[in-house]
Coordinates of C-alpha atoms and ligand atoms in Angstrom, one line a residue:
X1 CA 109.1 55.5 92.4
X2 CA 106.2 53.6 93.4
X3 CA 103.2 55.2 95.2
X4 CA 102.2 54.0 98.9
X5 CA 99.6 52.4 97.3
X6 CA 101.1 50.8 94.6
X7 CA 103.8 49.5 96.8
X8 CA 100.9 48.3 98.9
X9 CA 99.5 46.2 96.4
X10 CA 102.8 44.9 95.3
X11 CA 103.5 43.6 98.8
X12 CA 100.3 41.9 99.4
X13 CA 100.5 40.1 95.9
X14 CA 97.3 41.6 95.0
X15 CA 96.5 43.1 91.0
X16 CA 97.5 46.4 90.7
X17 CA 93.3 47.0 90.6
X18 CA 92.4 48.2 93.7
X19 CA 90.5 45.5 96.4
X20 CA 90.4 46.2 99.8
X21 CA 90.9 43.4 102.1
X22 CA 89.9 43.0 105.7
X23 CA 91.3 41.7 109.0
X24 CA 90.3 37.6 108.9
X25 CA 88.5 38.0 112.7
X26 CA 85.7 39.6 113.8
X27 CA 85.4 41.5 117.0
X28 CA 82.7 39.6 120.1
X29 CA 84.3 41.6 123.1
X30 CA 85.2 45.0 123.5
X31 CA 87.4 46.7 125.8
X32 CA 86.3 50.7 126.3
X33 CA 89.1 53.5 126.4
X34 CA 89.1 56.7 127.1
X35 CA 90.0 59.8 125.4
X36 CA 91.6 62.3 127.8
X37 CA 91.8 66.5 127.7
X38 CA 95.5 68.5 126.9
X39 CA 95.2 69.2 130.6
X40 CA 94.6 65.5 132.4
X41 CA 98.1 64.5 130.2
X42 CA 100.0 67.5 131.0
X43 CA 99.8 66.1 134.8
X44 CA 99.9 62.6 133.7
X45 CA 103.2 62.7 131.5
X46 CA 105.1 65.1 134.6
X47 CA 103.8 62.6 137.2
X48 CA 105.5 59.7 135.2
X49 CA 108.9 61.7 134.8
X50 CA 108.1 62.0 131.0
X51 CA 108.6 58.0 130.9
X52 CA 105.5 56.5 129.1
X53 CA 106.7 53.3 130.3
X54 CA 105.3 55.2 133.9
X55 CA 102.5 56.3 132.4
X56 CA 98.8 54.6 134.1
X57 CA 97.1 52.5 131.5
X58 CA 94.0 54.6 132.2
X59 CA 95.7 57.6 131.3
X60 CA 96.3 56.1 127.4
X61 CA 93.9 56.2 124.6
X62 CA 95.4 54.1 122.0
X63 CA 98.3 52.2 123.3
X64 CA 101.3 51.4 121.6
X65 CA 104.1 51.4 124.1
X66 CA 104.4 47.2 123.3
X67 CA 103.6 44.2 121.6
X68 CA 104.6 42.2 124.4
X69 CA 101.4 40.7 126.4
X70 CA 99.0 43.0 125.0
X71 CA 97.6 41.2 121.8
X72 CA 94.1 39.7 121.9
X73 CA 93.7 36.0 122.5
X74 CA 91.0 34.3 119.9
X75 CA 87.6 32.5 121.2
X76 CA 89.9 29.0 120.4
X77 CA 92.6 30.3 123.0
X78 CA 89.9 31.7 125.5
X79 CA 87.6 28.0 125.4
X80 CA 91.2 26.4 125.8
X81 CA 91.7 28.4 129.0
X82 CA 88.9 26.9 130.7
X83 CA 90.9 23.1 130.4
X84 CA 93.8 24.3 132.4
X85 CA 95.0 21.2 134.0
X86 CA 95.7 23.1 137.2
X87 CA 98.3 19.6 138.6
X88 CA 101.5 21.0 140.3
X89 CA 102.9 18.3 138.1
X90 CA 102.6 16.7 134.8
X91 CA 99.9 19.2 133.6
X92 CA 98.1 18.0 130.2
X93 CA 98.4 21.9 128.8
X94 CA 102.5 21.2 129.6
X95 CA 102.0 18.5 126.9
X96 CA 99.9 20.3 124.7
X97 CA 102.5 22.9 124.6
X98 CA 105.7 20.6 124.4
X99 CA 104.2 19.0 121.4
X100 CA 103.3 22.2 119.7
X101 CA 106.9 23.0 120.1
X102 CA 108.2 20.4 118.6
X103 CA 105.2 20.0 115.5
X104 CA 105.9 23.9 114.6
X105 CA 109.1 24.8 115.6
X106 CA 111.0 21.2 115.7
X107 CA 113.3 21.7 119.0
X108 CA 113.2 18.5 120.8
X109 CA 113.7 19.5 124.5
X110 CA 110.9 22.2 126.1
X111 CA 111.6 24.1 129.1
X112 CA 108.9 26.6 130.2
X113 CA 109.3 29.9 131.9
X114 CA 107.2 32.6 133.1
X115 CA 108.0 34.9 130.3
X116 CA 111.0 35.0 127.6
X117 CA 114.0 36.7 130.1
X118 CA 113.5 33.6 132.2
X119 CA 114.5 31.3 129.1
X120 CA 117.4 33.8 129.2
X121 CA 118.5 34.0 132.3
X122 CA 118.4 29.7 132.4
X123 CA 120.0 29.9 128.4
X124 CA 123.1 32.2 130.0
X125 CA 123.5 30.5 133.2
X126 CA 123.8 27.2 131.6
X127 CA 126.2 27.7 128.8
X128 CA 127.9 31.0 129.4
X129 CA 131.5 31.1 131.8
X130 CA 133.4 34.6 132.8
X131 CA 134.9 35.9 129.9
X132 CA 133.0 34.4 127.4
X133 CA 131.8 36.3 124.0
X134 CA 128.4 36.0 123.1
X135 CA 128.2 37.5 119.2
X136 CA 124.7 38.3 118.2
X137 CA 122.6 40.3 115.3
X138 CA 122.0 43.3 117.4
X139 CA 121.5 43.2 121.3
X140 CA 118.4 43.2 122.9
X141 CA 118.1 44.8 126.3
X142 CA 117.0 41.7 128.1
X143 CA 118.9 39.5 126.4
X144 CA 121.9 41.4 126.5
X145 CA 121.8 41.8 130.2
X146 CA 121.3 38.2 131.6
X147 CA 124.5 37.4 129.0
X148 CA 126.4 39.9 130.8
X149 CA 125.5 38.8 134.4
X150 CA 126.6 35.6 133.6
X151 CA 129.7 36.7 132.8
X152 CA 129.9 37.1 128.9
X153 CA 130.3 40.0 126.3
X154 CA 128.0 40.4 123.7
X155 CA 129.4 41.8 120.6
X156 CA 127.6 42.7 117.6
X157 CA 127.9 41.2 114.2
X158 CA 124.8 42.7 112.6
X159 CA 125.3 43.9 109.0
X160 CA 126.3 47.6 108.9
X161 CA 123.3 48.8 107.4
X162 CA 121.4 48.0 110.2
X163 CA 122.8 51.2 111.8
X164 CA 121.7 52.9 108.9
X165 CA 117.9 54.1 108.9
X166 CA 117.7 54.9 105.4
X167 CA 118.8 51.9 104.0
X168 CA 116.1 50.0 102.1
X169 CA 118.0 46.7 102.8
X170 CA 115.2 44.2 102.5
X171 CA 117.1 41.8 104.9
X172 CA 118.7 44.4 107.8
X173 CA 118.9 41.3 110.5
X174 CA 121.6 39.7 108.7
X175 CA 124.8 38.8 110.0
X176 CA 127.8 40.2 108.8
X177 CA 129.5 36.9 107.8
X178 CA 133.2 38.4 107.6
X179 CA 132.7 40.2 111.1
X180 CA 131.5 37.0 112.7
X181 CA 134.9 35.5 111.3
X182 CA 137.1 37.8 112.5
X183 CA 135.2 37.8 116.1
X184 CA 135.8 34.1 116.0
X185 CA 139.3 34.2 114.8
X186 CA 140.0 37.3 117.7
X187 CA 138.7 35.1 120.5
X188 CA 138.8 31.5 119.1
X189 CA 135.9 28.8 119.4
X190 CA 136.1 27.8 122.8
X191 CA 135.3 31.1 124.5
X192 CA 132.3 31.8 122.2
X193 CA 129.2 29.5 124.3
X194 CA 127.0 30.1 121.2
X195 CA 125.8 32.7 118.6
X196 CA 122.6 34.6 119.7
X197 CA 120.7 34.6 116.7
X198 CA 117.6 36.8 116.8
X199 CA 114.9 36.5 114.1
X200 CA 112.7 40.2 113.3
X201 CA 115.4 42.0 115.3
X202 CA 113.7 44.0 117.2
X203 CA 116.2 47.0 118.3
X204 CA 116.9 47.2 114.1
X205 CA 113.6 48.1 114.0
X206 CA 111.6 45.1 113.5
X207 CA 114.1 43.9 110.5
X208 CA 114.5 40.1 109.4
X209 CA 117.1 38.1 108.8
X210 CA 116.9 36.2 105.3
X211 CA 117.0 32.1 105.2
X212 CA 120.1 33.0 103.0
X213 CA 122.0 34.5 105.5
X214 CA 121.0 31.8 108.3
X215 CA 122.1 28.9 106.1
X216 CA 125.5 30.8 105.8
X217 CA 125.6 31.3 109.3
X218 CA 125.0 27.5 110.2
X219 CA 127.7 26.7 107.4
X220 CA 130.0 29.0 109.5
X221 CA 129.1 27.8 112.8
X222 CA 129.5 24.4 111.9
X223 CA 132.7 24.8 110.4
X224 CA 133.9 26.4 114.1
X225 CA 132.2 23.9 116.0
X226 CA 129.4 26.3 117.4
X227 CA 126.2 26.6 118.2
X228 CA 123.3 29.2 117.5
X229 CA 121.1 29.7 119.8
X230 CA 117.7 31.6 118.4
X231 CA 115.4 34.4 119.6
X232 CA 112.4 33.1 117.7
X233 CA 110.1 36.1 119.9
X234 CA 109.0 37.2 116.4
X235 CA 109.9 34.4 114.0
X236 CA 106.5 34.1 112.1
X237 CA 107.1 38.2 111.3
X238 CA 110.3 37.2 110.0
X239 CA 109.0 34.3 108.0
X240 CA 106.4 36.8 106.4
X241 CA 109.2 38.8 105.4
X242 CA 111.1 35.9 103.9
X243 CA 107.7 34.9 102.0
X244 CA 107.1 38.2 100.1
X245 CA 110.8 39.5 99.3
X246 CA 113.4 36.1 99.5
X247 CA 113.8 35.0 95.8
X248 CA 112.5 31.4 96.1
X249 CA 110.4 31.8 98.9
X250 CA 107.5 33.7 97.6
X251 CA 103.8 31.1 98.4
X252 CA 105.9 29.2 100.6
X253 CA 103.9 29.0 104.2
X254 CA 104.6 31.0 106.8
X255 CA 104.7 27.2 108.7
X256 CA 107.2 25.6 106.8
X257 CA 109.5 28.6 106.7
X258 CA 109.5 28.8 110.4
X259 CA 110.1 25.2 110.9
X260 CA 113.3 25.9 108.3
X261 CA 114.6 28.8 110.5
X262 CA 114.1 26.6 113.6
X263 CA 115.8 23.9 112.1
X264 CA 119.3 25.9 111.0
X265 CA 119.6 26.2 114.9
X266 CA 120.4 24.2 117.8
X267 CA 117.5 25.9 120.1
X268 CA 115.6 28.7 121.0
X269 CA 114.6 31.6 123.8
X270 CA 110.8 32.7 123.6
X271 CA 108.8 35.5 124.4
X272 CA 105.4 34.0 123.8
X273 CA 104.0 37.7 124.7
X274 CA 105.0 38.2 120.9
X275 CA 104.3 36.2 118.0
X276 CA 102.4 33.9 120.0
X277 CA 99.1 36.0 121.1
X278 CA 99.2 35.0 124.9
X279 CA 99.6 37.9 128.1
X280 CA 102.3 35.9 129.5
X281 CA 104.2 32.9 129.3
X282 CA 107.7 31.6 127.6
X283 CA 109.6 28.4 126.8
X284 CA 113.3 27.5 126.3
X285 CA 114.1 25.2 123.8
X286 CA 116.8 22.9 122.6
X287 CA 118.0 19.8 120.8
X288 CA 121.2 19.1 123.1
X289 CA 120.2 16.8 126.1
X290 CA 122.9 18.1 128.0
X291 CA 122.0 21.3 127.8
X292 CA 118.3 20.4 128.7
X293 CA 119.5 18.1 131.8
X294 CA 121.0 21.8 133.0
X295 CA 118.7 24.0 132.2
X296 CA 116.0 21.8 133.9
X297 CA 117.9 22.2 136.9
X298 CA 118.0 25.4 136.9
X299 CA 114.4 26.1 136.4
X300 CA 113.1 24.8 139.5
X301 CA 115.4 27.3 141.4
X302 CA 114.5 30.1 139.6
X303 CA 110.9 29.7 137.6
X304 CA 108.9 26.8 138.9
X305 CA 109.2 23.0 138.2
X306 CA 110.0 21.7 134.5
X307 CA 106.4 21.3 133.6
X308 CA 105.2 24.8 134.5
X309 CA 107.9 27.1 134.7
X310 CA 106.0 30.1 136.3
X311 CA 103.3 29.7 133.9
X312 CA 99.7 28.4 135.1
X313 CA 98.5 25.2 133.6
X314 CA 95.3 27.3 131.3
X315 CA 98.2 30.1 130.2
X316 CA 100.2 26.8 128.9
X317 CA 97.2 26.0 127.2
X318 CA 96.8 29.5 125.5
X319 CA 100.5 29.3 124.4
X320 CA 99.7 25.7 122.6
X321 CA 97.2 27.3 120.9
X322 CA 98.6 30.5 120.2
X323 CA 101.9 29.3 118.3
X324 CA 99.5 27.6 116.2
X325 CA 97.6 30.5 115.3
X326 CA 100.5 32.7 114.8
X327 CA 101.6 30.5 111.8
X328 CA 98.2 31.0 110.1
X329 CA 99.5 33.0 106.8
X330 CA 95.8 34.7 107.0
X331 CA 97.0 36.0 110.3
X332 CA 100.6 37.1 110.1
X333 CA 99.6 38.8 106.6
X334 CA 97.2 41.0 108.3
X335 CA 99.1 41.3 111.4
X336 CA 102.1 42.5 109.8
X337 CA 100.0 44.5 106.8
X338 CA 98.4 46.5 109.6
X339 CA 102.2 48.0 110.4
X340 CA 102.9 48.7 107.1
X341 CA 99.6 50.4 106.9
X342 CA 100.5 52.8 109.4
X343 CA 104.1 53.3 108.2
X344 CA 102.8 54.5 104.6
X345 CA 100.8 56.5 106.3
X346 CA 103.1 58.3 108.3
X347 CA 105.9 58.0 105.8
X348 CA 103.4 59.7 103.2
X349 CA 103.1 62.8 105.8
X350 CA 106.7 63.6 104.8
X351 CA 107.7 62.1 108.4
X352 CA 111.3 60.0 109.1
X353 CA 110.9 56.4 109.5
X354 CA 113.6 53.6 109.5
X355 CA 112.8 52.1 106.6
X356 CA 111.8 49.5 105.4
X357 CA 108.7 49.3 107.6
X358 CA 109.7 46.8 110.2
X359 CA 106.9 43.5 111.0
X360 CA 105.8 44.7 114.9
X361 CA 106.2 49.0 114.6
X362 CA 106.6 51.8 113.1
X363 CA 109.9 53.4 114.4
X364 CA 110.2 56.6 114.3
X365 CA 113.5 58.4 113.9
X366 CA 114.4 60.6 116.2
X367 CA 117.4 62.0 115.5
X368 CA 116.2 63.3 112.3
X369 CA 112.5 64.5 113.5
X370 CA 114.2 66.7 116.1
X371 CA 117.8 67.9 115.2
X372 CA 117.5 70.5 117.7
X373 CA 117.6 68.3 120.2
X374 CA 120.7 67.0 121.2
X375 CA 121.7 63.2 122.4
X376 CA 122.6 64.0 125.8
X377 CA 118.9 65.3 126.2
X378 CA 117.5 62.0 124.8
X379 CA 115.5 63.2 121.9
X380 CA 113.7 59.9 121.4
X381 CA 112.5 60.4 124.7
X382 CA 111.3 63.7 124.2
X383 CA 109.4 62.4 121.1
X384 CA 107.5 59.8 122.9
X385 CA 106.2 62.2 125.2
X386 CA 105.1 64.7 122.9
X387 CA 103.1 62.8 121.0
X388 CA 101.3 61.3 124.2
X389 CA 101.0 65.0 125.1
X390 CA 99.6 65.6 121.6
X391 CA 96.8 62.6 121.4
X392 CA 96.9 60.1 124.4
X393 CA 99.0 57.7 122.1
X394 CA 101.9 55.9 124.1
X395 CA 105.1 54.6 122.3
X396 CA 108.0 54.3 123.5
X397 CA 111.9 55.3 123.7
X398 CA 114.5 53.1 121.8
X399 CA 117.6 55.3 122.0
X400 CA 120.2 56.0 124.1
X401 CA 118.4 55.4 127.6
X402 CA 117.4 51.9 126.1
X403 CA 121.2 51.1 125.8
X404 CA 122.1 51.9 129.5
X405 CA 125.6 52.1 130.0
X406 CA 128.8 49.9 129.6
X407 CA 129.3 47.7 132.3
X408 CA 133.5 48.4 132.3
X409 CA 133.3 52.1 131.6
X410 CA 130.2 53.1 133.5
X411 CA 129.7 55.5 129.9
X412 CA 126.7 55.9 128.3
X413 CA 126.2 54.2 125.1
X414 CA 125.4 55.5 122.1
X415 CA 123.4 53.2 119.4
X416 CA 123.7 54.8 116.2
X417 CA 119.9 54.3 116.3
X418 CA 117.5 56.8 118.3
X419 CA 114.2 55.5 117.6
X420 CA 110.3 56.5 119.1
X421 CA 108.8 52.8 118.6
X422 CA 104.7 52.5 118.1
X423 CA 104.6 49.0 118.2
X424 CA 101.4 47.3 117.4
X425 CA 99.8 44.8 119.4
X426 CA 98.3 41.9 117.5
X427 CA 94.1 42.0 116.8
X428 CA 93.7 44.7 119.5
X429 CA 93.6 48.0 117.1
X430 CA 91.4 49.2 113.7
X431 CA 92.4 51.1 110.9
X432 CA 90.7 53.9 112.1
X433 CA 93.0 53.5 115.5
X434 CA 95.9 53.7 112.9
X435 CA 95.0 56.8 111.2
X436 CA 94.3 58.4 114.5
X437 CA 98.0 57.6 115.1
X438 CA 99.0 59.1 112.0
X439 CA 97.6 61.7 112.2
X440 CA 99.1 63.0 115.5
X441 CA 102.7 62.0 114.3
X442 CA 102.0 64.7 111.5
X443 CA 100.6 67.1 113.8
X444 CA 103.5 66.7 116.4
X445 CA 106.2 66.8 113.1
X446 CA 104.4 70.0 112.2
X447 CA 105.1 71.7 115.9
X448 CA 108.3 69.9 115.9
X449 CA 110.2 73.3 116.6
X450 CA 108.8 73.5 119.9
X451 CA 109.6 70.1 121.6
X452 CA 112.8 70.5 124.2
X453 CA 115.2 68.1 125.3
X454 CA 115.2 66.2 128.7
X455 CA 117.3 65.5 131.4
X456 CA 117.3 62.1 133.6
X457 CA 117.3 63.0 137.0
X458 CA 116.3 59.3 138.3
X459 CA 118.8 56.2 136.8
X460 CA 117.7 52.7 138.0
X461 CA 120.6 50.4 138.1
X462 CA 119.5 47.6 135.4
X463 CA 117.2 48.0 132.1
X464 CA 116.8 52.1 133.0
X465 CA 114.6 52.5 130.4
X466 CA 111.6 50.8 132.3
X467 CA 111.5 53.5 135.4
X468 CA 114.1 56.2 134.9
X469 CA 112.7 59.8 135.5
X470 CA 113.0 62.8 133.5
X471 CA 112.0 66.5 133.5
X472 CA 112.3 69.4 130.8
X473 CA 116.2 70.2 130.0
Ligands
PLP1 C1 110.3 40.8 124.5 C2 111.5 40.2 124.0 C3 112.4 39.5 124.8 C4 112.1 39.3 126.3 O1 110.9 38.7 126.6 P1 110.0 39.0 127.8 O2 108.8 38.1 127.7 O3 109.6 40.5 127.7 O4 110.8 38.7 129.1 C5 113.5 38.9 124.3 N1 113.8 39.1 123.0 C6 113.1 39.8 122.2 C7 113.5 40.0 120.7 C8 111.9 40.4 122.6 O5 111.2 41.2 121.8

């Protein structure tokens, strides 16, 4: 058994003798927060129906509810913001971005949106028809949702071990290969529009997929005659992962293993919240003119015209220079090490985590932290609000009022997984930040006993997680 530290070294590639290394930025503007009394959150957390998600930002002290928007831009993107090429049409920061697109991640076509469920929703219009299956490595909430409003089914071919929080797989976003077969043989070719293919997968924890397991997946796919569409949100995380534990791949760039994932697919969906260090902004991708002659149709009805998309022409601009700076192997290095700093940490305090450490959070698992609690009072809820009761820190529910209910039924499901998710936001947070976290997971595992279940007593229709209300079972 090795120590955290040990391990630690061993990941980073660095001789067992100890040598600290540091973040590769320095810090020129600071942001104030505030540290708030046992009191001030009682109030806050009943006045947001114990949903951090309701939570005001104000009422947070270190906040780790997302990764999505919240990283900090460098000087390069913020001196880039100030050439926004403001045109309606034709902006210069659309072609700034389309050709960083196609240098770094090699899809031909580039369709922006405002954010990545816009690529989504114009992705599942365009090729998905009623009745369609839409397999995937694990849903995500977003994703799932616009693939089920246009119609389709997703259905999960993750490997099984994904469910499993204790397995040390090194590569839990695989797809099961024999699974995706049968799915294929059950409802044949033609009513499957593509595979959704999602790199780091998110709901698994943070967990990649390994360039093995793609290549087999293309092999499969091309042997059926079908496309894979790819969630590349956090596929310079994944590419990390691929570096340090893929026989093969270890000193490869982080670059030229994201431009080989890109490449085993026919296009992508983006969140450029993520991996890309912007506050907004997303693109859809794709090789297939067809499906680009669509898809730019449909973005002028529903995100802007084809060279803005919803975004503005400086936050395009910020996006060019972003993807670039997310392939740094500097950056994604410290990035992701900064995670897995925190998971030792709480991992050493004798706390359950899904393990391995995924590359944007620590997720914490609920089911085990409190098995007093029982599913139908969303213990993963209850988690996330005691430790923003305990400290100020917000994370968030990934459980069973993440996965909403089935569409046919009207049941609530219920993911194996039910995870508390402190996801880290890019060059935003210190170490110090991080042992304040971990230290208030141990001190809410030591009072464990006393946290209660909840009870929703408000259900929004769509993606409940975002604003449905709670109060003490
Ligand atoms: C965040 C995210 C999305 C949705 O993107 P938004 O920018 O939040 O609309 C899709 N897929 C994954 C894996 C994500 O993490």
């Amino acid at each position: 058994m090795q120590t955290p530290q040990a391990r630690y070294n061993f990941e980073f590639g660095m001789p067992a003798r100890k040598r600290s290394w540091a973040e590769p930025f320095k810090i020129k503007v600071v942001e104030p927060v505030r540290l708030t009394t046992p009191e001030q959150r009682r109030a806050a957390i009943a006045e947001a129906g114990y949903n951090t998600f309701l939570l005001r930002s104000e009422d947070v002290y270190i906040d780790l509810l997302t990764d999505s928007g919240t990283s900090a831009m460098s000087d390069w993107q913020w001196a880039g913001m100030m050439l926004g090429d403001e045109a309606y049409a034709g902006s210069r920061n659309f072609y700034h971005l389309e050709a960083a697109i196609q240098k770094h991640y090699g899809y031909r076509y580039v369709i922006p949106t405002h954010q990545g469920r816009g690529a989504e929703h114009i992705l599942s219009r365009a090729l998905i028809h009623p009745g369609d299956v839409i397999p995937g490595n694990m849903y995500f909430t977003t994703t799932r949702l616009h693939q089920e409003l246009a119609g389709g089914r997703f259905v999960d071919v993750i490997i099984p071990e994904a469910h499993d929080p204790e397995s040390p797989h090194p590569f839990k976003g695989n797809v099961d290969l024999e699974r995706l077969e049968e799915v294929i043989r059950e409802h044949g070719a033609s009513r499957i529009p593509y595979l959704s293919i999602a790199t780091s997968v998110n709901m698994a924890g943070g967990q990649p997929i390994s360039l093995g397991n793609l290549r087999a997946v293309r092999d499969l796919a091309d042997r059926h005659g079908i496309r894979i569409m790819h969630d590349a949100t956090r596929v310079a995380e994944n590419a990390y992962f691929i570096q340090q534990r893929e026989p093969g791949q270890e000193g490869r760039p982080i670059a030229e293993i994201v431009r080989e994932i890109c490449s085993l697919t026919d296009g992508c969906t983006m969140s450029a919240k993520k991996d890309a260090l912007v506050n907004i902004g997303g693109f859809l991708a794709v090789n297939d003119r067809e499906i680009y002659e669509e898809a730019r149709n449909l973005v002028v009805v529903y995100e802007g015209l084809h060279t803005y998309g919803g975004m503005s022409g400086r936050d395009m601009e910020a996006v060019a220079r972003g993807i670039e700076e997310s392939l740094h192997d500097d950056h994604i290095r410290a990035r992701v090490g900064q995670v897995l700093y925190l998971g030792y940490k709480i991992r050493a305090a004798g706390v359950p985590i899904v393990e391995p450490i995924g590359g944007h959070g620590v997720f914490l698992d609920a089911k085990r932290f409190l098995p007093h609690v029982p599913r139908e009072q969303y213990p993963a809820q209850a988690l996330a609000a005691a430790i923003y009761l305990d400290s100020g820190v917000r994370s968030m529910e990934r459980g069973t009022v993440s996965a909403g209910r089935n569409p046919q039924t009207g049941e609530e499901n219920r993911p194996k997984l039910e995870l508390v998710r402190l996801t880290i936001p890019r060059r935003v947070y210190t170490q110090a930040h991080m042992d304040v976290v971990a230290e208030s997971v141990e001190a809410v595992f030591g009072e464990r006993d006393n946290i209660r279940g909840l009870k929703m007593v408000y259900e929004p229709r769509y993606l409940r997680f975002f604003q449905a209300r709670f109060e003490p079972a």
